[in-house]
Short mmCIF file of C-alpha atoms in Angstrom, two decimals:
data_model
loop_
_atom_site.label_atom_id
_atom_site.label_comp_id
_atom_site.label_asym_id
_atom_site.label_seq_id
_atom_site.Cartn_x
_atom_site.Cartn_y
_atom_site.Cartn_z
CA GLN A 1316 11.22 -14.32 1.38
CA VAL A 1317 9.85 -11.53 -0.82
CA GLN A 1318 11.37 -8.38 -2.09
CA LEU A 1319 9.20 -5.28 -2.80
CA VAL A 1320 9.81 -2.34 -5.05
CA GLU A 1321 7.35 0.54 -5.01
CA SER A 1322 6.89 2.96 -8.03
CA GLY A 1323 4.47 5.51 -9.27
CA GLY A 1324 4.94 8.27 -6.77
CA GLY A 1325 5.43 11.90 -7.74
CA LEU A 1326 4.13 15.43 -7.46
CA VAL A 1327 0.48 15.96 -8.12
CA GLN A 1328 -1.95 18.81 -7.52
CA ALA A 1329 -4.66 18.60 -4.92
CA GLY A 1330 -7.63 16.81 -6.35
CA GLY A 1331 -5.56 14.71 -8.70
CA SER A 1332 -4.92 11.08 -8.74
CA LEU A 1333 -1.97 8.74 -8.67
CA ARG A 1334 -1.67 4.97 -8.89
CA LEU A 1335 1.15 3.44 -6.86
CA SER A 1336 2.59 0.05 -7.86
CA CYS A 1337 4.45 -2.53 -5.91
CA ALA A 1338 6.47 -5.18 -7.70
CA ALA A 1339 7.14 -8.28 -5.66
CA SER A 1340 9.77 -10.97 -6.28
CA GLY A 1341 9.39 -14.57 -5.52
CA ARG A 1342 7.20 -17.49 -6.55
CA THR A 1343 5.06 -17.36 -3.36
CA PHE A 1344 3.60 -13.80 -3.80
CA SER A 1345 0.09 -15.21 -3.91
CA ARG A 1346 0.55 -16.55 -0.36
CA TYR A 1347 1.09 -13.09 1.16
CA ALA A 1348 -1.35 -10.59 2.38
CA MET A 1349 -0.09 -7.08 1.15
CA SER A 1350 -0.45 -3.80 2.67
CA TRP A 1351 0.23 -0.11 2.07
CA PHE A 1352 1.52 2.23 4.83
CA ARG A 1353 2.58 5.85 4.72
CA GLN A 1354 4.79 8.21 6.61
CA ALA A 1355 4.52 11.89 6.52
CA PRO A 1356 7.40 14.12 7.69
CA GLY A 1357 7.62 14.25 11.27
CA LYS A 1358 4.93 11.84 11.87
CA GLU A 1359 4.70 8.00 12.66
CA ARG A 1360 4.08 5.49 10.04
CA GLU A 1361 0.41 5.11 9.32
CA PHE A 1362 -1.56 2.09 8.06
CA VAL A 1363 -3.38 2.73 4.69
CA ALA A 1364 -4.84 -0.40 3.47
CA THR A 1365 -4.50 -4.20 3.20
CA ILE A 1366 -5.56 -6.89 0.86
CA SER A 1367 -5.90 -10.62 1.36
CA TRP A 1368 -3.83 -13.23 -0.63
CA ASP A 1369 -6.50 -13.83 -3.11
CA GLY A 1370 -7.61 -10.22 -3.44
CA VAL A 1371 -11.11 -10.99 -2.07
CA GLY A 1372 -10.72 -9.18 1.24
CA THR A 1373 -9.60 -5.63 1.73
CA SER A 1374 -9.47 -3.28 4.65
CA TYR A 1375 -8.76 0.44 4.86
CA VAL A 1376 -8.13 2.92 7.51
CA ASP A 1377 -11.44 4.75 8.00
CA SER A 1378 -10.25 8.09 6.96
CA LEU A 1379 -9.16 7.05 3.54
CA LYS A 1380 -12.14 4.85 2.59
CA GLY A 1381 -13.74 5.91 -0.62
CA ARG A 1382 -10.59 7.72 -1.87
CA PHE A 1383 -8.02 4.93 -1.94
CA THR A 1384 -8.33 1.59 -3.44
CA ILE A 1385 -6.01 -1.41 -2.98
CA SER A 1386 -5.78 -4.19 -5.58
CA ARG A 1387 -3.50 -6.93 -6.66
CA ASP A 1388 -2.56 -9.04 -9.74
CA ASN A 1389 -1.09 -12.32 -8.55
CA ALA A 1390 -0.28 -13.34 -12.15
CA LYS A 1391 2.01 -10.27 -12.33
CA ASN A 1392 3.13 -10.29 -8.76
CA MET A 1393 1.90 -6.70 -8.33
CA VAL A 1394 -0.08 -4.81 -5.77
CA TYR A 1395 -1.52 -1.40 -6.47
CA LEU A 1396 -2.87 1.60 -4.56
CA GLN A 1397 -5.15 3.87 -6.53
CA MET A 1398 -5.43 7.28 -4.88
CA ASN A 1399 -8.06 9.77 -6.00
CA SER A 1400 -8.99 13.31 -4.77
CA LEU A 1401 -5.59 13.68 -3.25
CA LYS A 1402 -5.06 16.21 -0.53
CA PRO A 1403 -1.92 17.92 0.59
CA GLU A 1404 -2.19 15.96 3.85
CA ASP A 1405 -1.73 12.88 1.78
CA THR A 1406 2.02 13.86 1.23
CA ALA A 1407 4.15 11.07 2.51
CA VAL A 1408 6.40 8.27 1.60
CA TYR A 1409 4.21 5.24 0.80
CA TYR A 1410 5.37 1.84 1.60
CA CYS A 1411 4.43 -1.57 0.32
CA ALA A 1412 4.55 -4.53 2.75
CA ALA A 1413 3.89 -8.26 2.85
CA ASP A 1414 2.90 -10.58 5.59
CA THR A 1415 1.83 -14.23 5.76
CA VAL A 1416 -1.46 -13.52 7.50
CA TYR A 1417 -4.23 -11.33 6.54
CA VAL A 1418 -5.28 -9.17 9.43
CA THR A 1419 -8.27 -6.89 9.72
CA SER A 1420 -9.06 -6.94 13.39
CA SER A 1421 -5.94 -4.86 14.21
CA ILE A 1422 -3.27 -3.08 12.19
CA PRO A 1423 -1.04 -5.47 10.29
CA VAL A 1424 2.51 -5.90 11.31
CA PRO A 1425 4.14 -6.98 8.00
CA VAL A 1426 7.39 -8.87 7.86
CA TYR A 1427 8.67 -7.51 4.48
CA TRP A 1428 8.95 -3.92 3.42
CA GLY A 1429 9.73 -2.00 0.33
CA GLN A 1430 11.90 1.10 0.27
CA GLY A 1431 8.96 3.39 -0.27
CA THR A 1432 7.94 6.00 -2.84
CA GLN A 1433 7.47 9.70 -2.39
CA VAL A 1434 4.04 11.17 -2.91
CA THR A 1435 3.72 14.96 -2.89
CA VAL A 1436 0.37 16.82 -3.22
CA SER A 1437 0.59 20.46 -3.81
CA SER A 1438 -2.22 22.81 -2.83
#
């Protein structure tokens, strides 16, 4: 089992950047594929990005490619989401999630979820 705690959210102006962090507990972090999802007010949760257990493989929702970058540091049990050129429509609660399989052919369905961190982008 793994526990996830997100941080790094906040209020930023359009065009700015934020780096979200997700701290994972447990010795087996490096065995998990990690993902970021987001949920905007009144909308369904949306897949953002995923990264393989070794950090070699990454996959993004097409609409965010080039602006968002997922990465991980297995030595620190951390996964990150670098968000650049932020837009008001990026406003959402961002969730970190973990799964035992790395999925790119479909949207991942992670087993473990964090509590989320709020990102608000002002225009």
